[in-house]
């Protein structure tokens, strides 16, 4: 019987002694070992233990990749040094002159990469609101892929993955989905038709704000072959100790996601009652335009809440006054963090685009952690008032 996703976070499905490489006897270790080695001795000429050099593969990284792969239901996963390293590697499957349609509301680092590195390398981009606009009308003979986040960072726009995949495949394109906000616990884009899934593993997968990581997961042998070649060639594979930290974090992914998501809904509902809050953007609220789509394509609504205060001054005051909640970049950890997209995550995004996407100087982004929800609400209340 197939394992549930909760159990898959802890155990590798169908793992048994026959699956082990001969050189990987772990002596019954419950915690997968950290293979802190750069290279591997060979039994003889033309013989190998299955590992040759850690830039190519390392047992700890291989175990992490297998876990993430099974959580996303792919055929292979690639663990990289950061989420941005994962997206950078992914862009290497494209060549000068290729065109991508990308969501206009993406993480600021992704926009920065596309505008300043990928564009320099000859890749062309068209931005659009993939949750509402006609994507197909933007396809050209050079278009190779559609790139989306759903929900988007930070404005929480929700794109119908099934429809986006149908559009992409009708025209022979790839659909790439950044699944960081939902994690594989709540959403599996490959099952919905996507070709490639990207994660900043720093966030929910690692879950403790103590390491950086990135992932690419694919379901086609062709993409698997291309990316295996690229990861060994470019050398951004995740180091063994960081792999172990992410492996440890994933063991509690189900517990963390359930707790944080439940708290996020309570906080979002509370925020809607506050006089100094002008809008609350959370897909778990029934008035969110993507609420029904989320119910169809995900198993939960996540723990990211974006809201606007009644002035920029109020937003800055909240950042200074929170005590339990930390004013910091990043998201997805056990600690609740509040972020100011205008000067942090989206500082390098042109102001015109920021404002068009709805990121105003009064916008705040909350990543809800696993603390007691009443304590978090009390902290927000004192900061607002």
CSV table of C-alpha atoms in Angstrom, one decimal:
chain,number,residue,atom,x,y,z
A,1,UNK,CA,0.0,0.0,0.0
A,2,UNK,CA,1.4,3.4,-0.9
A,3,UNK,CA,2.6,5.6,2.0
A,4,UNK,CA,0.8,8.7,3.0
A,5,UNK,CA,2.5,12.0,2.5
A,6,UNK,CA,3.0,12.4,6.3
A,7,UNK,CA,4.9,9.1,6.4
A,8,UNK,CA,6.8,10.0,3.2
A,9,UNK,CA,8.3,13.0,5.1
A,10,UNK,CA,9.9,10.6,7.5
A,11,UNK,CA,10.6,7.5,5.4
A,12,UNK,CA,11.7,6.8,1.9
A,13,UNK,CA,9.1,4.7,0.2
A,14,UNK,CA,10.1,1.2,-1.0
A,15,UNK,CA,13.5,1.7,0.7
A,16,UNK,CA,15.1,-1.6,1.7
A,17,UNK,CA,18.6,-3.1,2.0
A,18,UNK,CA,18.5,-4.3,-1.7
A,19,UNK,CA,18.3,-0.6,-2.7
A,20,UNK,CA,21.5,0.3,-0.9
A,21,UNK,CA,24.7,0.8,-2.8
A,22,UNK,CA,27.3,-1.6,-1.5
A,23,UNK,CA,29.5,1.2,-0.2
A,24,UNK,CA,26.6,2.7,1.8
A,25,UNK,CA,26.3,0.6,4.9
A,26,UNK,CA,24.8,2.9,7.5
A,27,UNK,CA,25.1,0.5,10.5
A,28,UNK,CA,21.4,0.8,11.3
A,29,UNK,CA,21.6,4.6,11.7
A,30,UNK,CA,18.1,6.2,12.1
A,31,UNK,CA,19.4,9.6,11.2
A,32,UNK,CA,20.8,9.4,7.7
A,33,UNK,CA,24.6,10.0,8.0
A,34,UNK,CA,26.4,13.1,6.8
A,35,UNK,CA,29.0,11.9,4.2
A,36,UNK,CA,31.4,14.8,4.6
A,37,UNK,CA,33.7,13.8,1.9
A,38,UNK,CA,34.8,15.4,-1.4
A,39,UNK,CA,35.9,12.2,-3.2
A,40,UNK,CA,35.6,8.4,-3.0
A,41,UNK,CA,38.1,5.5,-3.3
A,42,UNK,CA,37.6,3.0,-6.1
A,43,UNK,CA,37.9,-0.8,-5.6
A,44,UNK,CA,39.9,-1.0,-8.8
A,45,UNK,CA,40.2,0.1,-12.4
A,46,UNK,CA,36.8,0.4,-14.0
A,47,UNK,CA,35.1,-0.2,-10.7
A,48,UNK,CA,33.1,2.2,-8.5
A,49,UNK,CA,31.2,2.3,-5.3
A,50,UNK,CA,28.5,4.2,-7.1
A,51,UNK,CA,30.0,7.6,-6.0
A,52,UNK,CA,33.1,9.2,-7.6
A,53,UNK,CA,33.2,12.9,-6.6
A,54,UNK,CA,30.8,14.9,-4.4
A,55,UNK,CA,30.2,17.6,-7.1
A,56,UNK,CA,28.6,14.8,-9.1
A,57,UNK,CA,26.7,13.1,-6.2
A,58,UNK,CA,27.0,12.5,-2.5
A,59,UNK,CA,25.1,9.8,-0.5
A,60,UNK,CA,23.5,12.4,1.8
A,61,UNK,CA,22.5,14.6,-1.1
A,62,UNK,CA,21.1,11.6,-3.0
A,63,UNK,CA,19.0,10.6,0.0
A,64,UNK,CA,17.6,14.1,0.2
A,65,UNK,CA,16.9,14.2,-3.5
A,66,UNK,CA,15.0,10.9,-3.3
A,67,UNK,CA,12.9,12.2,-0.4
A,68,UNK,CA,12.0,15.5,-2.2
A,69,UNK,CA,11.4,13.6,-5.4
A,70,UNK,CA,8.9,11.2,-3.8
A,71,UNK,CA,7.1,14.1,-2.1
A,72,UNK,CA,6.6,15.9,-5.4
A,73,UNK,CA,5.9,12.6,-7.4
A,74,UNK,CA,8.6,13.2,-9.9
A,75,UNK,CA,11.3,10.9,-11.4
A,76,UNK,CA,14.3,12.9,-10.2
A,77,UNK,CA,15.1,15.9,-7.9
A,78,UNK,CA,18.2,18.1,-7.8
A,79,UNK,CA,19.3,19.7,-4.5
A,80,UNK,CA,21.2,23.0,-5.0
A,81,UNK,CA,22.9,25.5,-2.7
A,82,UNK,CA,20.0,28.0,-2.7
A,83,UNK,CA,16.6,28.5,-4.3
A,84,UNK,CA,18.2,31.1,-6.7
A,85,UNK,CA,20.9,28.6,-7.6
A,86,UNK,CA,18.1,26.2,-8.6
A,87,UNK,CA,16.4,28.8,-10.8
A,88,UNK,CA,19.7,29.8,-12.3
A,89,UNK,CA,20.5,26.2,-13.2
A,90,UNK,CA,17.1,25.8,-14.7
A,91,UNK,CA,17.6,28.7,-17.0
A,92,UNK,CA,20.6,26.8,-18.5
A,93,UNK,CA,18.2,24.5,-20.3
A,94,UNK,CA,17.2,27.5,-22.5
A,95,UNK,CA,19.4,29.2,-25.2
A,96,UNK,CA,19.7,32.7,-26.6
A,97,UNK,CA,16.6,33.8,-28.4
A,98,UNK,CA,14.2,31.6,-26.3
A,99,UNK,CA,11.2,33.3,-24.9
A,100,UNK,CA,9.5,32.7,-21.6
A,101,UNK,CA,6.1,34.0,-20.3
A,102,UNK,CA,6.5,34.7,-16.6
A,103,UNK,CA,4.1,35.9,-13.9
A,104,UNK,CA,4.5,39.6,-13.2
A,105,UNK,CA,4.3,39.0,-9.4
A,106,UNK,CA,7.3,36.8,-8.6
A,107,UNK,CA,9.8,36.8,-5.8
A,108,UNK,CA,12.1,39.8,-6.3
A,109,UNK,CA,15.2,37.7,-6.6
A,110,UNK,CA,13.7,35.8,-9.5
A,111,UNK,CA,12.8,39.0,-11.2
A,112,UNK,CA,16.3,40.3,-10.6
A,113,UNK,CA,17.8,37.1,-12.1
A,114,UNK,CA,15.6,37.2,-15.2
A,115,UNK,CA,16.2,40.9,-15.8
A,116,UNK,CA,20.0,41.1,-15.1
A,117,UNK,CA,21.4,37.7,-15.9
A,118,UNK,CA,19.0,35.6,-18.1
A,119,UNK,CA,18.2,38.6,-20.3
A,120,UNK,CA,22.0,39.3,-20.7
A,121,UNK,CA,22.3,35.7,-21.8
A,122,UNK,CA,19.8,36.3,-24.6
A,123,UNK,CA,16.6,34.9,-23.0
A,124,UNK,CA,13.5,37.0,-23.6
A,125,UNK,CA,10.7,37.5,-21.1
A,126,UNK,CA,7.1,38.7,-21.2
A,127,UNK,CA,5.4,39.5,-17.9
A,128,UNK,CA,1.7,39.0,-17.3
A,129,UNK,CA,-0.7,38.2,-14.5
A,130,UNK,CA,-1.0,34.5,-15.1
A,131,UNK,CA,-4.0,34.2,-12.7
A,132,UNK,CA,-6.2,36.4,-14.9
A,133,UNK,CA,-4.7,37.2,-18.3
A,134,UNK,CA,-4.8,35.3,-21.5
A,135,UNK,CA,-1.5,33.5,-21.5
A,136,UNK,CA,-2.0,31.9,-24.9
A,137,UNK,CA,-2.3,35.3,-26.6
A,138,UNK,CA,1.3,36.0,-25.6
A,139,UNK,CA,2.9,32.9,-27.1
A,140,UNK,CA,5.3,33.5,-30.0
A,141,UNK,CA,7.2,31.0,-32.2
A,142,UNK,CA,10.2,31.5,-29.8
A,143,UNK,CA,8.2,30.7,-26.6
A,144,UNK,CA,9.6,27.7,-24.7
A,145,UNK,CA,8.0,27.8,-21.3
A,146,UNK,CA,5.5,29.4,-18.9
A,147,UNK,CA,6.9,30.2,-15.4
A,148,UNK,CA,4.5,30.8,-12.5
A,149,UNK,CA,4.3,30.9,-8.7
A,150,UNK,CA,1.0,30.0,-7.2
A,151,UNK,CA,0.3,31.6,-4.9
A,152,UNK,CA,2.6,34.4,-5.9
A,153,UNK,CA,5.1,36.2,-3.7
A,154,UNK,CA,3.9,38.4,-2.1
A,155,UNK,CA,0.4,39.2,-3.5
A,156,UNK,CA,-0.9,35.7,-3.2
A,157,UNK,CA,-2.4,35.5,-6.8
A,158,UNK,CA,-3.6,32.0,-7.5
A,159,UNK,CA,-3.1,30.4,-11.0
A,160,UNK,CA,-5.1,27.4,-12.1
A,161,UNK,CA,-2.2,24.9,-12.7
A,162,UNK,CA,-4.3,22.5,-14.7
A,163,UNK,CA,-5.4,25.2,-17.1
A,164,UNK,CA,-1.9,26.6,-17.4
A,165,UNK,CA,-0.5,23.2,-18.2
A,166,UNK,CA,-3.2,22.6,-20.8
A,167,UNK,CA,-2.3,25.9,-22.4
A,168,UNK,CA,1.4,25.1,-22.3
A,169,UNK,CA,1.2,21.7,-23.7
A,170,UNK,CA,-1.2,22.7,-26.5
A,171,UNK,CA,1.6,24.8,-27.8
A,172,UNK,CA,4.5,22.4,-27.0
A,173,UNK,CA,5.8,24.5,-24.0
A,174,UNK,CA,7.0,23.6,-20.6
A,175,UNK,CA,5.1,24.7,-17.5
A,176,UNK,CA,7.4,25.6,-14.6
A,177,UNK,CA,5.9,26.1,-11.1
A,178,UNK,CA,7.6,27.6,-8.1
A,179,UNK,CA,5.9,25.6,-5.3
A,180,UNK,CA,7.7,27.2,-2.4
A,181,UNK,CA,4.7,28.8,-0.7
A,182,UNK,CA,2.7,25.6,-0.6
A,183,UNK,CA,5.4,23.0,-0.2
A,184,UNK,CA,4.8,19.5,-1.5
A,185,UNK,CA,2.7,18.8,1.6
A,186,UNK,CA,-0.1,21.0,0.4
A,187,UNK,CA,0.4,21.1,-3.4
A,188,UNK,CA,1.9,18.8,-6.1
A,189,UNK,CA,2.1,20.7,-9.5
A,190,UNK,CA,3.5,17.7,-11.4
A,191,UNK,CA,0.3,15.8,-10.6
A,192,UNK,CA,-1.6,18.7,-12.1
A,193,UNK,CA,0.3,18.8,-15.4
A,194,UNK,CA,3.4,20.9,-14.6
A,195,UNK,CA,6.7,19.7,-16.1
A,196,UNK,CA,9.1,21.2,-13.6
A,197,UNK,CA,8.7,22.2,-10.0
A,198,UNK,CA,11.1,24.6,-8.2
A,199,UNK,CA,11.5,25.2,-4.5
A,200,UNK,CA,13.5,27.4,-2.2
A,201,UNK,CA,14.3,24.6,0.2
A,202,UNK,CA,15.4,27.3,2.7
A,203,UNK,CA,11.8,27.9,3.4
A,204,UNK,CA,9.2,25.2,4.4
A,205,UNK,CA,11.2,22.2,3.5
A,206,UNK,CA,14.1,23.0,5.8
A,207,UNK,CA,11.7,24.8,8.1
A,208,UNK,CA,14.1,26.2,10.8
A,209,UNK,CA,15.8,29.3,9.3
A,210,UNK,CA,19.1,27.6,9.7
A,211,UNK,CA,20.3,26.7,6.2
A,212,UNK,CA,19.9,27.5,2.5
A,213,UNK,CA,18.8,25.1,-0.2
A,214,UNK,CA,17.0,24.9,-3.5
A,215,UNK,CA,15.3,22.1,-5.5
A,216,UNK,CA,14.3,21.3,-9.0
A,217,UNK,CA,12.0,18.3,-9.6
A,218,UNK,CA,11.1,16.9,-13.0
A,219,UNK,CA,9.0,14.0,-14.4
A,220,UNK,CA,10.6,13.5,-17.9
A,221,UNK,CA,13.7,11.5,-18.6
A,222,UNK,CA,14.8,14.2,-21.1
A,223,UNK,CA,14.8,17.0,-18.5
A,224,UNK,CA,16.4,14.6,-16.0
A,225,UNK,CA,19.3,13.9,-18.3
A,226,UNK,CA,19.8,17.6,-19.1
A,227,UNK,CA,19.8,18.7,-15.5
A,228,UNK,CA,22.0,15.9,-14.3
A,229,UNK,CA,24.6,17.0,-16.8
A,230,UNK,CA,24.2,20.7,-15.8
A,231,UNK,CA,24.4,20.2,-12.1
A,232,UNK,CA,27.6,18.3,-12.3
A,233,UNK,CA,29.0,20.8,-14.8
A,234,UNK,CA,28.1,24.0,-13.0
A,235,UNK,CA,28.8,22.7,-9.5
A,236,UNK,CA,26.1,24.2,-7.3
A,237,UNK,CA,24.9,21.0,-5.7
A,238,UNK,CA,24.0,21.2,-2.0
A,239,UNK,CA,26.7,20.4,0.5
A,240,UNK,CA,26.3,17.3,2.7
A,241,UNK,CA,25.7,19.0,6.1
A,242,UNK,CA,23.1,21.3,4.6
A,243,UNK,CA,21.4,18.2,3.0
A,244,UNK,CA,21.3,16.7,6.4
A,245,UNK,CA,19.7,19.8,7.9
A,246,UNK,CA,17.0,19.8,5.2
A,247,UNK,CA,16.4,16.0,5.7
A,248,UNK,CA,15.9,16.7,9.4
A,249,UNK,CA,13.5,19.6,8.7
A,250,UNK,CA,11.4,17.6,6.3
A,251,UNK,CA,10.6,15.0,9.0
A,252,UNK,CA,8.4,17.6,10.7
A,253,UNK,CA,7.0,19.2,7.4
A,254,UNK,CA,3.5,17.8,7.9
A,255,UNK,CA,3.2,18.9,11.5
A,256,UNK,CA,4.6,22.4,10.8
A,257,UNK,CA,2.4,23.0,7.7
A,258,UNK,CA,-0.8,21.9,9.5
A,259,UNK,CA,-0.1,24.1,12.6
A,260,UNK,CA,1.1,27.1,10.7
A,261,UNK,CA,-1.7,27.0,8.1
A,262,UNK,CA,-4.4,26.8,10.9
A,263,UNK,CA,-2.8,29.7,12.7
A,264,UNK,CA,-2.6,31.8,9.4
A,265,UNK,CA,-6.3,31.4,8.8
A,266,UNK,CA,-7.1,32.7,12.4
A,267,UNK,CA,-4.7,35.6,12.0
A,268,UNK,CA,-6.1,36.5,8.6
A,269,UNK,CA,-9.6,36.5,9.9
A,270,UNK,CA,-8.6,38.6,12.9
A,271,UNK,CA,-6.8,41.1,10.7
A,272,UNK,CA,-10.0,41.7,8.7
A,273,UNK,CA,-11.6,43.1,11.9
A,274,UNK,CA,-8.9,45.6,12.6
A,275,UNK,CA,-9.5,49.3,11.8
A,276,UNK,CA,-5.9,50.0,10.7
A,277,UNK,CA,-5.9,47.2,8.1
A,278,UNK,CA,-7.3,48.1,4.7
A,279,UNK,CA,-6.9,44.7,3.0
A,280,UNK,CA,-6.0,41.1,3.9
A,281,UNK,CA,-4.8,38.7,1.1
A,282,UNK,CA,-5.0,35.1,2.1
A,283,UNK,CA,-6.3,32.3,-0.2
A,284,UNK,CA,-8.0,30.6,2.8
A,285,UNK,CA,-10.5,33.5,3.0
A,286,UNK,CA,-13.6,32.9,1.0
A,287,UNK,CA,-13.4,36.4,-0.5
A,288,UNK,CA,-10.0,35.7,-2.1
A,289,UNK,CA,-10.5,35.4,-5.9
A,290,UNK,CA,-8.4,32.2,-6.0
A,291,UNK,CA,-10.1,30.5,-3.0
A,292,UNK,CA,-12.0,28.0,-5.1
A,293,UNK,CA,-9.0,27.2,-7.3
A,294,UNK,CA,-6.9,26.6,-4.2
A,295,UNK,CA,-9.6,24.2,-2.8
A,296,UNK,CA,-9.4,22.3,-6.1
A,297,UNK,CA,-5.7,22.0,-6.6
A,298,UNK,CA,-4.2,22.1,-3.1
A,299,UNK,CA,-4.8,20.3,0.2
A,300,UNK,CA,-4.5,23.5,2.3
A,301,UNK,CA,-4.0,27.3,2.0
A,302,UNK,CA,-0.5,27.7,3.5
A,303,UNK,CA,0.8,30.0,6.1
A,304,UNK,CA,1.6,33.2,4.1
A,305,UNK,CA,-0.6,36.2,4.8
A,306,UNK,CA,-0.2,39.6,3.0
A,307,UNK,CA,-1.9,42.7,4.3
A,308,UNK,CA,-2.0,46.4,3.9
A,309,UNK,CA,-2.1,49.0,6.7
A,310,UNK,CA,-3.8,52.3,6.4
A,311,UNK,CA,-0.5,54.1,5.8
A,312,UNK,CA,3.2,53.6,5.1
A,313,UNK,CA,3.9,55.1,8.5
A,314,UNK,CA,1.7,52.5,10.2
A,315,UNK,CA,3.4,49.7,8.3
A,316,UNK,CA,6.9,50.9,9.4
A,317,UNK,CA,5.6,51.3,13.0
A,318,UNK,CA,4.4,47.7,13.1
A,319,UNK,CA,7.9,46.6,12.0
A,320,UNK,CA,9.4,48.5,14.8
A,321,UNK,CA,6.9,47.5,17.5
A,322,UNK,CA,6.6,43.7,17.0
A,323,UNK,CA,8.4,41.7,19.7
A,324,UNK,CA,7.5,38.0,19.4
A,325,UNK,CA,7.2,38.3,15.6
A,326,UNK,CA,10.6,39.0,14.1
A,327,UNK,CA,11.1,41.7,11.4
A,328,UNK,CA,13.2,39.6,9.0
A,329,UNK,CA,13.5,38.4,5.4
A,330,UNK,CA,12.6,34.8,4.4
A,331,UNK,CA,9.7,32.6,5.4
A,332,UNK,CA,8.6,29.1,6.1
A,333,UNK,CA,10.4,28.6,9.4
A,334,UNK,CA,9.1,27.7,12.8
A,335,UNK,CA,9.4,31.3,13.8
A,336,UNK,CA,6.9,33.9,12.6
A,337,UNK,CA,8.5,36.5,10.5
A,338,UNK,CA,7.2,39.8,9.1
A,339,UNK,CA,8.7,41.3,6.0
A,340,UNK,CA,8.5,44.7,4.2
A,341,UNK,CA,8.6,43.8,0.5
A,342,UNK,CA,9.3,47.3,-0.6
A,343,UNK,CA,12.7,47.4,0.9
A,344,UNK,CA,13.5,43.7,1.4
A,345,UNK,CA,12.3,40.9,-0.9
A,346,UNK,CA,11.3,43.2,-3.8
A,347,UNK,CA,13.7,46.1,-3.3
A,348,UNK,CA,15.4,45.4,-6.7
A,349,UNK,CA,12.0,45.3,-8.6
A,350,UNK,CA,11.3,48.5,-10.4
A,351,UNK,CA,9.0,50.7,-8.5
A,352,UNK,CA,6.5,50.9,-11.4
A,353,UNK,CA,6.2,47.1,-11.4
A,354,UNK,CA,6.0,46.9,-7.7
A,355,UNK,CA,3.1,49.3,-7.5
A,356,UNK,CA,1.4,47.7,-10.5
A,357,UNK,CA,1.5,44.3,-8.7
A,358,UNK,CA,0.0,45.9,-5.6
A,359,UNK,CA,3.1,46.1,-3.5
A,360,UNK,CA,2.7,49.5,-1.9
A,361,UNK,CA,4.7,51.1,1.0
A,362,UNK,CA,1.8,50.0,3.3
A,363,UNK,CA,2.1,46.3,2.3
A,364,UNK,CA,3.4,43.8,4.8
A,365,UNK,CA,4.0,40.0,4.4
A,366,UNK,CA,3.6,37.6,7.3
A,367,UNK,CA,5.1,34.1,7.4
A,368,UNK,CA,3.2,32.4,10.2
A,369,UNK,CA,5.2,29.9,12.3
A,370,UNK,CA,4.3,27.4,15.0
A,371,UNK,CA,3.9,29.6,18.0
A,372,UNK,CA,0.6,29.8,19.9
A,373,UNK,CA,-1.7,31.8,17.7
A,374,UNK,CA,-3.1,33.9,20.5
A,375,UNK,CA,0.4,35.0,21.4
A,376,UNK,CA,0.9,36.1,17.7
A,377,UNK,CA,-2.4,38.0,17.6
A,378,UNK,CA,-1.6,39.8,20.8
A,379,UNK,CA,1.8,40.9,19.4
A,380,UNK,CA,0.2,42.1,16.2
A,381,UNK,CA,-2.5,43.9,18.2
A,382,UNK,CA,0.0,45.8,20.4
A,383,UNK,CA,2.1,46.7,17.3
A,384,UNK,CA,-0.9,48.0,15.4
A,385,UNK,CA,-2.3,50.1,18.2
